[in-house]
XYZ file of C-alpha atoms in Angstrom:
299
model
C -0.480 0.090 0.072
C 0.805 3.346 -0.632
C 0.693 6.309 2.296
C -1.147 10.030 0.660
C -0.857 12.456 3.150
C -2.914 16.078 2.346
C -1.370 18.822 3.716
C -1.777 22.597 3.477
C -0.498 25.596 5.897
C -0.605 29.624 6.316
C 2.744 30.249 6.988
C 4.327 33.254 5.640
C 7.256 32.486 3.445
C 9.027 35.447 2.150
C 10.811 33.951 -0.708
C 9.115 31.493 -1.868
C 10.634 30.436 -5.058
C 13.924 29.638 -2.561
C 11.926 26.605 -1.164
C 11.116 25.514 -4.972
C 14.681 23.590 -5.405
C 15.203 21.425 -2.336
C 11.426 20.383 -1.850
C 11.493 19.166 -5.416
C 15.598 17.113 -5.166
C 13.282 15.063 -1.735
C 11.279 14.297 -2.817
C 12.556 12.699 -5.937
C 15.456 10.984 -3.631
C 12.389 9.256 -1.492
C 10.288 8.456 -4.761
C 7.113 10.590 -4.024
C 5.241 12.263 -6.271
C 2.252 14.468 -6.279
C 1.603 18.243 -6.652
C 2.899 20.730 -4.054
C 1.517 24.099 -4.371
C 4.046 27.678 -3.143
C 2.850 30.878 -2.225
C 3.564 33.971 0.028
C 1.087 32.380 2.388
C 2.153 29.135 2.628
C 1.663 26.222 1.170
C -0.759 23.279 0.106
C -0.776 19.872 -1.970
C -1.219 15.690 -1.574
C 1.164 13.310 -1.821
C 1.966 9.952 -2.233
C 4.947 7.507 -1.996
C 6.245 4.642 0.720
C 5.859 5.223 3.608
C 9.375 6.453 4.495
C 8.764 9.102 1.755
C 6.427 10.459 2.660
C 8.170 11.039 6.407
C 11.410 12.685 4.250
C 9.063 14.744 2.511
C 7.568 15.079 5.801
C 10.101 16.204 7.348
C 12.086 18.429 4.786
C 8.547 20.521 4.742
C 7.731 21.302 9.236
C 11.533 22.693 9.156
C 10.881 25.107 6.814
C 8.847 28.755 8.997
C 5.988 28.317 10.674
C 5.361 24.874 9.736
C 6.611 22.495 12.459
C 2.534 22.524 13.558
C 2.297 20.684 9.863
C -0.594 17.998 10.374
C -1.301 16.160 6.658
C -4.334 13.830 6.207
C -2.902 10.397 5.619
C -4.273 7.778 3.801
C -3.706 4.651 1.266
C -3.919 3.740 -1.626
C -3.503 0.637 -3.079
C -1.982 2.727 -6.073
C -0.108 5.604 -6.071
C -2.028 7.800 -7.235
C -0.078 10.145 -8.658
C 2.176 10.244 -12.453
C 4.545 12.920 -11.395
C 5.759 15.445 -8.375
C 4.864 18.967 -9.134
C 6.134 21.700 -6.595
C 4.248 24.944 -8.366
C 4.644 28.873 -7.673
C 1.593 30.172 -6.973
C -0.452 34.202 -5.701
C -2.243 32.505 -3.480
C -2.283 28.669 -1.806
C -6.255 28.484 -2.988
C -6.774 30.986 -5.583
C -9.706 33.723 -3.662
C -9.285 37.021 -4.830
C -8.577 39.001 -1.336
C -6.166 41.561 -1.649
C -4.513 42.076 1.883
C -6.546 39.062 3.569
C -4.758 37.578 5.642
C -5.896 33.257 5.532
C -4.420 33.299 9.910
C -6.762 34.987 11.532
C -9.459 32.188 11.309
C -12.322 31.078 12.631
C -13.349 28.230 14.954
C -12.291 24.790 14.248
C -14.811 21.993 15.373
C -13.336 18.658 15.388
C -14.481 15.839 13.678
C -16.137 13.948 16.770
C -17.629 17.404 17.389
C -19.091 18.754 14.247
C -22.475 16.586 14.677
C -23.601 18.111 17.146
C -22.619 21.650 15.037
C -24.444 21.270 12.514
C -27.857 19.406 14.463
C -27.991 23.189 16.319
C -31.359 25.044 13.594
C -29.646 28.657 14.158
C -26.675 27.603 12.193
C -26.414 27.591 8.813
C -23.554 25.131 7.364
C -22.255 25.601 3.935
C -19.861 23.981 1.973
C -17.421 25.452 0.381
C -16.409 22.922 -2.967
C -17.830 23.535 -6.522
C -20.845 22.682 -6.925
C -19.101 18.858 -9.083
C -17.774 18.008 -5.567
C -21.308 18.692 -4.208
C -22.900 16.892 -6.928
C -21.602 13.411 -5.968
C -21.797 13.841 -2.236
C -21.797 15.847 1.183
C -23.692 16.117 4.502
C -27.456 16.247 5.055
C -28.961 19.901 5.007
C -25.632 21.627 3.788
C -26.670 24.820 1.333
C -24.736 24.341 -2.215
C -23.926 27.545 -3.185
C -23.540 26.381 -7.195
C -20.015 27.975 -7.215
C -17.745 26.345 -10.061
C -14.586 28.058 -7.878
C -13.517 29.371 -5.006
C -12.638 32.926 -6.466
C -16.490 32.984 -7.079
C -17.656 32.633 -3.106
C -17.201 35.829 -1.589
C -20.219 36.416 -4.455
C -21.874 33.988 -3.801
C -21.934 35.567 0.332
C -22.064 39.029 -0.556
C -25.578 38.302 -2.323
C -26.921 35.601 0.662
C -25.229 37.895 3.808
C -28.602 38.842 5.038
C -30.377 35.827 4.745
C -27.509 34.297 7.391
C -27.397 36.750 9.559
C -28.071 35.799 13.137
C -27.282 32.890 13.155
C -23.160 30.744 13.579
C -21.754 29.376 10.189
C -19.968 26.712 10.159
C -17.984 26.004 6.735
C -16.099 22.654 5.573
C -13.991 21.297 2.469
C -11.923 18.439 1.282
C -9.397 19.113 3.275
C -10.084 22.232 6.008
C -7.701 24.150 3.486
C -11.165 27.288 1.735
C -13.341 26.664 4.135
C -9.935 28.096 6.580
C -9.915 30.426 4.699
C -13.675 30.973 3.976
C -13.910 31.819 8.176
C -11.428 34.506 7.709
C -13.139 36.023 4.651
C -16.272 35.803 6.896
C -14.392 37.090 9.651
C -12.740 40.412 7.439
C -16.321 41.213 6.965
C -17.518 40.925 10.214
C -19.082 37.875 10.817
C -18.526 37.577 14.645
C -20.094 33.664 14.939
C -17.971 31.584 12.107
C -16.364 27.795 12.356
C -14.770 24.875 10.390
C -14.533 21.807 10.151
C -11.208 21.121 11.092
C -9.108 18.980 9.014
C -12.419 18.790 6.284
C -14.789 16.389 4.941
C -10.859 13.727 4.621
C -10.335 13.640 8.333
C -14.557 12.957 9.032
C -14.951 10.169 6.974
C -11.763 8.298 8.669
C -13.013 9.219 12.356
C -16.808 9.338 12.980
C -17.868 6.032 12.244
C -20.918 5.271 9.687
C -23.207 4.548 11.980
C -23.345 7.674 13.308
C -22.235 9.400 10.129
C -23.573 12.505 8.251
C -22.015 11.572 5.335
C -23.831 11.251 2.578
C -22.671 10.164 -1.106
C -19.211 10.742 -1.869
C -16.045 12.854 -1.100
C -14.173 14.191 -4.929
C -10.571 13.510 -4.044
C -7.632 15.305 -6.395
C -6.180 11.859 -7.326
C -6.478 9.124 -9.239
C -8.671 8.078 -6.695
C -11.598 10.705 -7.702
C -14.502 10.150 -5.032
C -13.412 8.437 -1.289
C -16.504 7.543 1.823
C -16.577 6.697 5.330
C -13.440 5.313 6.240
C -11.411 6.670 3.630
C -12.109 4.094 1.260
C -11.895 4.325 -3.059
C -15.448 5.275 -4.141
C -16.372 4.070 -7.577
C -16.488 7.502 -9.845
C -14.507 7.269 -12.556
C -13.804 11.526 -13.416
C -13.696 12.367 -16.557
C -10.634 13.535 -18.302
C -11.885 15.760 -21.011
C -13.766 18.211 -18.269
C -12.314 16.969 -14.635
C -15.484 15.690 -13.356
C -16.765 13.201 -11.125
C -18.960 10.441 -13.110
C -21.183 7.616 -11.122
C -20.641 4.173 -13.003
C -24.390 4.853 -13.712
C -22.967 8.124 -15.783
C -21.316 6.308 -17.835
C -23.347 4.166 -19.154
C -25.272 7.843 -21.177
C -24.759 7.609 -24.949
C -22.481 10.598 -24.413
C -20.148 9.093 -22.214
C -16.896 8.084 -24.216
C -14.106 6.972 -21.826
C -11.813 10.412 -22.211
C -13.011 12.322 -25.132
C -16.424 13.451 -23.446
C -19.290 13.104 -20.931
C -22.802 13.818 -20.927
C -21.500 17.061 -18.751
C -18.950 18.122 -21.133
C -20.526 17.097 -25.047
C -21.002 20.243 -25.872
C -18.167 22.744 -24.295
C -14.789 21.542 -26.480
C -14.224 22.311 -30.281
C -13.364 19.391 -32.633
C -10.262 19.679 -32.841
C -10.329 19.920 -28.556
C -11.901 16.153 -29.546
C -8.986 15.481 -31.871
C -6.055 15.910 -29.209
C -8.828 14.091 -26.693
C -8.131 10.886 -28.849
C -4.864 11.427 -29.570
C -3.726 11.409 -25.896
C -5.808 8.654 -24.891
C -4.684 7.082 -28.298
C -1.152 7.402 -26.400
C -2.605 6.137 -23.002
C -2.997 3.017 -24.252
C 0.391 2.265 -26.019
C 1.952 2.845 -22.493
C 0.003 0.295 -20.794
C 0.317 -2.254 -24.299
C 4.337 -1.341 -22.622
C 3.824 -1.690 -19.326
C 4.071 2.068 -18.616
C 2.327 4.484 -17.604
C 1.406 7.208 -20.053
C 1.707 11.281 -17.614
C -1.680 12.063 -19.150
C -3.555 9.103 -18.182
């Protein structure tokens, strides 16, 4: 089994570019793959590999300024869920597009074991801060879906719906905790006094709360080859449309518009003929790589 570590940390980095080279070197030496983002506000990403390799990378990360308390969320995968290692420099580790926002001034964290009681409170509004395609395959019962296509659209949605939720505690959640944590900083800056978020996100909840007690319904989209996970972080049965990157249920792959790697019923009208030709060539190259017993980086 391979160890998968999802992690993030809001902490100021004076020169993120200077951190990239040494981090790439330790990842390569440790046989770890995945994606890590570096920005002036901190780091974010998911890595996977053998347990000792992941431990070596985490040791390097914890030595970075302000990262001693880095607390990854761990899971396992039967196959390595990433094709290569990327370390990217970004303006933000999770893009909200709010200049001047201090992402370290956040709302109160709620442990997974205490989350059910919080969201069952009728004076609490529960908001899913993920994208619409993620919410479509699973969420907490009764949660508000903003219907946003990107996290950067959340501030506009909040501005339009703020009054409808005034006077209530706001409880927010996301996959691993980073988006809802930054969203709490945004709401606090907007004057919302009582705002909380699920510590460790959905992944920590699914790992720690017994299924019989869970208020989660459906699957949780993850940004790797597993596509979705369920209770106990067991891999789900969703597949990814490699054209639009949306998750699909097994039933949706039987839709007449579905063509593996080329189109699904959601994106059949979203791409041009040249795009489809490029997707078909990619799928041909993936098939050839499999016959050679190798992995194509696009698949």
